Structure formats: structure tokens, C-alpha cells
GROMACS .gro file of C-alpha atoms in nm:
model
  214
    1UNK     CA    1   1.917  10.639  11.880
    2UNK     CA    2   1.659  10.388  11.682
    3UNK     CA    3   1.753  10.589  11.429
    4UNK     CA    4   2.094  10.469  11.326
    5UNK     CA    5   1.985  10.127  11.461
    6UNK     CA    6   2.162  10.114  11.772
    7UNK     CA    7   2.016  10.063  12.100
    8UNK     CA    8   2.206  10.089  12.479
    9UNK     CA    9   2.156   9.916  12.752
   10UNK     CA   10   2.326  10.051  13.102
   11UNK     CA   11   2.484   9.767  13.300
   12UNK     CA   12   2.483   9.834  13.682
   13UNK     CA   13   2.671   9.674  13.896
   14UNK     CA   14   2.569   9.635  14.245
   15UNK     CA   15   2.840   9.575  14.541
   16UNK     CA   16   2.802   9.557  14.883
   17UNK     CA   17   3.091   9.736  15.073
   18UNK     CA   18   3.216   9.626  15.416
   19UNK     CA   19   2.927   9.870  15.603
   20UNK     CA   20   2.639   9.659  15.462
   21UNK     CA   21   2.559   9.918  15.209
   22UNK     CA   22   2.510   9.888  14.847
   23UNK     CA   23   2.733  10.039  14.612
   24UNK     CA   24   2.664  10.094  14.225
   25UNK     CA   25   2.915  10.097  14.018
   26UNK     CA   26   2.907  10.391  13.736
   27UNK     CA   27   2.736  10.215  13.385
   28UNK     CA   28   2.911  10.113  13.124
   29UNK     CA   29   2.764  10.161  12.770
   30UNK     CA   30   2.725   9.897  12.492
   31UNK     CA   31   2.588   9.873  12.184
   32UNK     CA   32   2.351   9.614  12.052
   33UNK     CA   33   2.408   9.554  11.709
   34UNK     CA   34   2.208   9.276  11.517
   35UNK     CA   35   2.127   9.161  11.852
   36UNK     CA   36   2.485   9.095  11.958
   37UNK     CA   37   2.642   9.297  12.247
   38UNK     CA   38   2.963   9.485  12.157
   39UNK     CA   39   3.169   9.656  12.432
   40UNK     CA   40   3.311   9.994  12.325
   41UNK     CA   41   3.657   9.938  12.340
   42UNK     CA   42   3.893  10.190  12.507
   43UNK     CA   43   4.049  10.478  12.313
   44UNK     CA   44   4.391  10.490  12.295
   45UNK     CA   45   4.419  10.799  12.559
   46UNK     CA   46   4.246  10.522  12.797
   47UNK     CA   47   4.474  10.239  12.741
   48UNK     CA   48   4.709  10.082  13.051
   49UNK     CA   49   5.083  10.211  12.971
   50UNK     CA   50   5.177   9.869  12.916
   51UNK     CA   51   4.913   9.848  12.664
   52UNK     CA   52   5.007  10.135  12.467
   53UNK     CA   53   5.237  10.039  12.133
   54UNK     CA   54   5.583  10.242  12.147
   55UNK     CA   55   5.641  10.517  11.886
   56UNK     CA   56   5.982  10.479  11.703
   57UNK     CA   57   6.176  10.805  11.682
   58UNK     CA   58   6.392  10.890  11.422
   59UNK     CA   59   6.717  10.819  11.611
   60UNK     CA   60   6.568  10.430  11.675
   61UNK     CA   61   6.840  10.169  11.618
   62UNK     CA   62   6.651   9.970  11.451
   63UNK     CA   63   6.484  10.159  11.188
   64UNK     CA   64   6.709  10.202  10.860
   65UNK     CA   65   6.850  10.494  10.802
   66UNK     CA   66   6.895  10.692  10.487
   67UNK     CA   67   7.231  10.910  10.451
   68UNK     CA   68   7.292  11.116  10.175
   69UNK     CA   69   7.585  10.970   9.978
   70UNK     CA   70   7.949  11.114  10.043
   71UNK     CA   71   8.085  11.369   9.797
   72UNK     CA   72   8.455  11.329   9.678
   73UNK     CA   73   8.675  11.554   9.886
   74UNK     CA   74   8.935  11.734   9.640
   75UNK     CA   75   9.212  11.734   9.742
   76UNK     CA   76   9.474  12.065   9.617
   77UNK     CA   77   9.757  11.987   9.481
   78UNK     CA   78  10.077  12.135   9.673
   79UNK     CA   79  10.344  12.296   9.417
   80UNK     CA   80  10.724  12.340   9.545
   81UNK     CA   81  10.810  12.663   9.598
   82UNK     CA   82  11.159  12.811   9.596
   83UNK     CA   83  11.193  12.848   9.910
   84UNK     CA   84  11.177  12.469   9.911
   85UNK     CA   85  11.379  12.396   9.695
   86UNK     CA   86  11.620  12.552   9.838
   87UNK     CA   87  11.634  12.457  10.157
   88UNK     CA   88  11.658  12.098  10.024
   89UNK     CA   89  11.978  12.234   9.776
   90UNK     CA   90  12.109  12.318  10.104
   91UNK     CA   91  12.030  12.000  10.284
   92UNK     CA   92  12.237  11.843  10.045
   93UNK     CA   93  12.512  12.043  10.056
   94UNK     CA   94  12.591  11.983  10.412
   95UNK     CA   95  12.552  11.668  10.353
   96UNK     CA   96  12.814  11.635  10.133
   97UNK     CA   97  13.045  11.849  10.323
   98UNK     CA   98  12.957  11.581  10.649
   99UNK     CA   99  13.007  11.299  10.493
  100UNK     CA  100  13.177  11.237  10.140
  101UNK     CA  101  13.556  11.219  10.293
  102UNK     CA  102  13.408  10.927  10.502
  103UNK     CA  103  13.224  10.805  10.161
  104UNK     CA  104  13.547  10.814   9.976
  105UNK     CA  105  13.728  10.618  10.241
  106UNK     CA  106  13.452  10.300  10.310
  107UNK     CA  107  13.440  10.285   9.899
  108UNK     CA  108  13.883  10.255   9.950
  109UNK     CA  109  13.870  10.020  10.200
  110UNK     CA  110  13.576   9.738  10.144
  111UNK     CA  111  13.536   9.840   9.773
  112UNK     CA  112  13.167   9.867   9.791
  113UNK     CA  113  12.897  10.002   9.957
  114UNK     CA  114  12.862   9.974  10.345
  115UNK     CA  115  12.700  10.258  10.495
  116UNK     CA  116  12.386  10.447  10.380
  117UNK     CA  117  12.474  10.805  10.161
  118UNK     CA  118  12.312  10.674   9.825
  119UNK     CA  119  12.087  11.024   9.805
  120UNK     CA  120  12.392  11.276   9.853
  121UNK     CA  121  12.611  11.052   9.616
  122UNK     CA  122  12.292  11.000   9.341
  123UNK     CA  123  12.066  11.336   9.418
  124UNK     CA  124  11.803  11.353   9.192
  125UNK     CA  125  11.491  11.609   9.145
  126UNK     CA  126  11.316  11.312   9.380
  127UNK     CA  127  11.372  11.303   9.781
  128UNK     CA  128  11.462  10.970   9.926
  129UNK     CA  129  11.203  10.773  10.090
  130UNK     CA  130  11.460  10.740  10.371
  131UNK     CA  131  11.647  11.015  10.316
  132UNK     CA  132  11.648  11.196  10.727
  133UNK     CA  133  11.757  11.511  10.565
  134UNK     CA  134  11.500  11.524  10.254
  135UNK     CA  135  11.738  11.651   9.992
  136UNK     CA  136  11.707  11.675   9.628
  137UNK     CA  137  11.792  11.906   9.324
  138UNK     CA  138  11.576  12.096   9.067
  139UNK     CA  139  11.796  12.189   8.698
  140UNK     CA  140  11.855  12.530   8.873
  141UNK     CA  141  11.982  12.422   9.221
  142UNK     CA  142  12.172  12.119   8.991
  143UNK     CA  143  12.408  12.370   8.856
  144UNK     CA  144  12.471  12.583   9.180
  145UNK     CA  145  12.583  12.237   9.306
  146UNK     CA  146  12.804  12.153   9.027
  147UNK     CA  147  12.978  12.486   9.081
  148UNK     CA  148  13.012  12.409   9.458
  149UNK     CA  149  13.363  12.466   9.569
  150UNK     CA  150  13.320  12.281   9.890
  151UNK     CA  151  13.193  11.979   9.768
  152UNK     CA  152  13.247  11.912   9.390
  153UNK     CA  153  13.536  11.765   9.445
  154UNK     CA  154  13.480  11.538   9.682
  155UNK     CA  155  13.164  11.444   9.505
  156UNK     CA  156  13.345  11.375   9.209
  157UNK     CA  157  13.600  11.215   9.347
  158UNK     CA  158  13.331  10.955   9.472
  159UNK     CA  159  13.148  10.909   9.152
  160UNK     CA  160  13.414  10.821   8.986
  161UNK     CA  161  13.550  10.587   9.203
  162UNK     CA  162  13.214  10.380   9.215
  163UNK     CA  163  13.234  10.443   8.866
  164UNK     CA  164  13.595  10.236   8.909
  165UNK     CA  165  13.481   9.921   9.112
  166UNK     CA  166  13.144   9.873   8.878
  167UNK     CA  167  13.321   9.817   8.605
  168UNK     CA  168  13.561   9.633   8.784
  169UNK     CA  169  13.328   9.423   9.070
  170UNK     CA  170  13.031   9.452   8.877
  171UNK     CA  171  12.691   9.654   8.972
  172UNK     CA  172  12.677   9.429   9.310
  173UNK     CA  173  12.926   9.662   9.471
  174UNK     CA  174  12.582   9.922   9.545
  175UNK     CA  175  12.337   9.709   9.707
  176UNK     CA  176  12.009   9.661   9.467
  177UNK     CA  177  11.797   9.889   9.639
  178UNK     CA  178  11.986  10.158   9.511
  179UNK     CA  179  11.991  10.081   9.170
  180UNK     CA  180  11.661  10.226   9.087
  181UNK     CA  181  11.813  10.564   9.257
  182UNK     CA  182  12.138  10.501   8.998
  183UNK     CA  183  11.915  10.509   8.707
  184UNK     CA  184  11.716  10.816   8.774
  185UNK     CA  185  12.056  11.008   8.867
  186UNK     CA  186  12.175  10.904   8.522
  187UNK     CA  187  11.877  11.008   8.365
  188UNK     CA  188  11.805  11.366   8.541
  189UNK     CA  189  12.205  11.495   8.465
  190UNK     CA  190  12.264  11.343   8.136
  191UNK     CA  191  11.964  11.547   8.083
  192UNK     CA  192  12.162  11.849   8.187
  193UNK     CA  193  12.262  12.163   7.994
  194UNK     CA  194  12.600  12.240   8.041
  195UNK     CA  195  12.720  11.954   8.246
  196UNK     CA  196  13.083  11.965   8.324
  197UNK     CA  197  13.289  11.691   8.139
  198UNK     CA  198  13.378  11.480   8.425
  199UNK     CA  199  12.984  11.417   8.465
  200UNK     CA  200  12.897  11.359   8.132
  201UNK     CA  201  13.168  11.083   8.212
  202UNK     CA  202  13.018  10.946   8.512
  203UNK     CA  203  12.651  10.931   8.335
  204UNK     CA  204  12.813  10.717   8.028
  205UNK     CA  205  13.005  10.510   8.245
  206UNK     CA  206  12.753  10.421   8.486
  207UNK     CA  207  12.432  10.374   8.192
  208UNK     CA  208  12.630  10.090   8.051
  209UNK     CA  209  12.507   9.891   8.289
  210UNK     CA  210  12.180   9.797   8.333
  211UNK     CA  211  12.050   9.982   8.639
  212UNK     CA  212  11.660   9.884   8.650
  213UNK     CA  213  11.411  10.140   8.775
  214UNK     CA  214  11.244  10.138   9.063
   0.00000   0.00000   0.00000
């Protein structure tokens, strides 16, 4: 239209086929603008494949990604329950029935420490890193074991005779990764109501030496 200044022209092409006859090719419009021939380009829908630019999608590699930062997970904390406790009470005590006559014999004949028995020796309201039957005492189960006719004796029987070759071999007699067990035993049943003489003993005895915590 003159109106908005723009004027076509229609190109024909003319071909001559293999019969002879001619062939016109469909026009294609241009636009003369300030007397200057511009092809209409293609719209995108007309575009060769190879042409066309790929769309990223979301899930493209290469395209950052935003993530919503992590929350903290709390974690509960688990509380012992009596039923625990006891089992472990018990652990011990079979323990101790197992194995303190062959505790008070090694400490008789190499007069030290060969074997490994520090947690049914030294239980404390803490399990043993190590310990393959996970046995400790709370001040409850402490007393029941105190009162233990089975074992007490025995058990005392061994206390007192590491209590013997300390202060006569020095604290080298328990290797040193038991000393930080020695300490806490001293400290949980010196802490005890109503401990029996012959522990109080055993607890002054054994915290005159310096048994550093681990």
C-alpha cells in the first residue's frame, strides 16, 4: 500500500523443465523501502530444523539451579529406660560370674594386667567403647551389685588385689588405656550412698594415684 510507503514487486522465476515447457515458480514478495530491496525473512515456524535455536528446559545441565537451602534435621534425644538398664546390670553380672576367678588368677601370676576385663573390674554408669557385652551400672543397679552374693566377693577380692600391686608396682601394672576407666570408677562409687567399707577402701586407695581422665 502507497500508503504506509511500501511498494511490492513479484519476482517470477521462469524454468524450463525437461519436456521443453516453462515452469514459474510461485512469487516471492519484497518490500522496497527507501529504494532498497528487503527480503521478508522467514518466521520462525518456517525455519530449517537445523536453523531453529534449542529451548533449554528446566532439567538442562547447564543452566544453574536454585535449591532451597537444607533445614537442620533434629535429631531426639534417646533416654535409658529401665529396662535398659537392667539388662546391662545383668550383663555385668555374668560377666563377673565368667570371668573374675580367671581375673584373680592372671593378677597372681604376672602381677599385672594381661587380658582384657577392665569394664567388669571398673563398671561405671558409662559402657565401654569395647566392651562386647555393653555393661554398666546406674546408683540403683550399683547397689543390687554390691549386695550380689555371687560375685561380690570375687569382685572384691580383685580390687583389692590391684589395689595391692599399684601401690607396690606402681600404676603401670593396668595398661594406660585403662586409666581414664580407673578414674571415673573412683569417681562414680566414692560418690555412693552407703558404700560398703571395703569399697570406700578401694576408692581411697586407688585416688592416690594420679589416674588421668580420658
Amino acid at each position: 500500500s502507497s500508503q504506509h510507503g511500501l511498494k511490492f514487486r513479484l519476482e517470477i522465476l521462469v524454468l524450463i523443465n525437461q519436456s521443453g515447457k516453462m515452469v514459474a515458480l510461485p512469487p516471492k514478495p519484497s518490500v522496497i523501502r527507501s529504494g532498497r530491496i528487503l527480503r521478508r525473512q522467514p518466521s520462525i515456524a518456517s525455519a530449517p530444523a537445523k536453523e531453529r535455536q534449542p529451548v533449554a528446559s528446566i532439567a538442562d545441565p547447564k543452566l544453574p539451579v536454585q535449591r532451597r537451602p537444607s533445614k537442620a534435621i533434629a535429631v531426639p534425644r534417646v533416654e535409658r529406660t529401665a529396662s535398659e538398664d537392667l539388662k546391662a546390670y545383668l550383663a555385668l553380672v555374668q560377666k563377673q560370674q565368667d570371668r573374675m576367678a580367671d581375673i584373680l588368677r592372671e593378677l597372681q601370676k604376672h602381677k599385672r594386667k594381661k587380658s582384657h576385663w577392665a569394664w567388669w573390674v571398673f563398671p561405671t554408669d558409662k559402657e565401654g567403647g569395647s566392651d562386647p557385652a555393653n555393661t554398666r551400672v546406674t546408683r540403683l543397679t550399683a547397689g543390687q551389685l554390691l549386695c550380689n552374693d555371687s560375685t561380690v566377693e570375687n569382685w572384691r577380692l580383685a580390687l583389692e588385689t590391684i589395689c595391692d600391686l599399684v601401690e607396690e608396682h606402681g600404676m603401670q601394672i593396668l595398661p594406660s588405656i585403662d586409666h581414664g576407666r580407673v578414674h571415673w570408677f573412683i569417681k562414680f562409687w566414692s560418690a555412693l550412698d552407703d558404700a560398703p567399707d571395703w569399697m570406700v577402701s578401694v576408692c581411697h586407695r586407688l585416688g592416690t594415684f594420679n589416674w588421668p581422665p580420658r
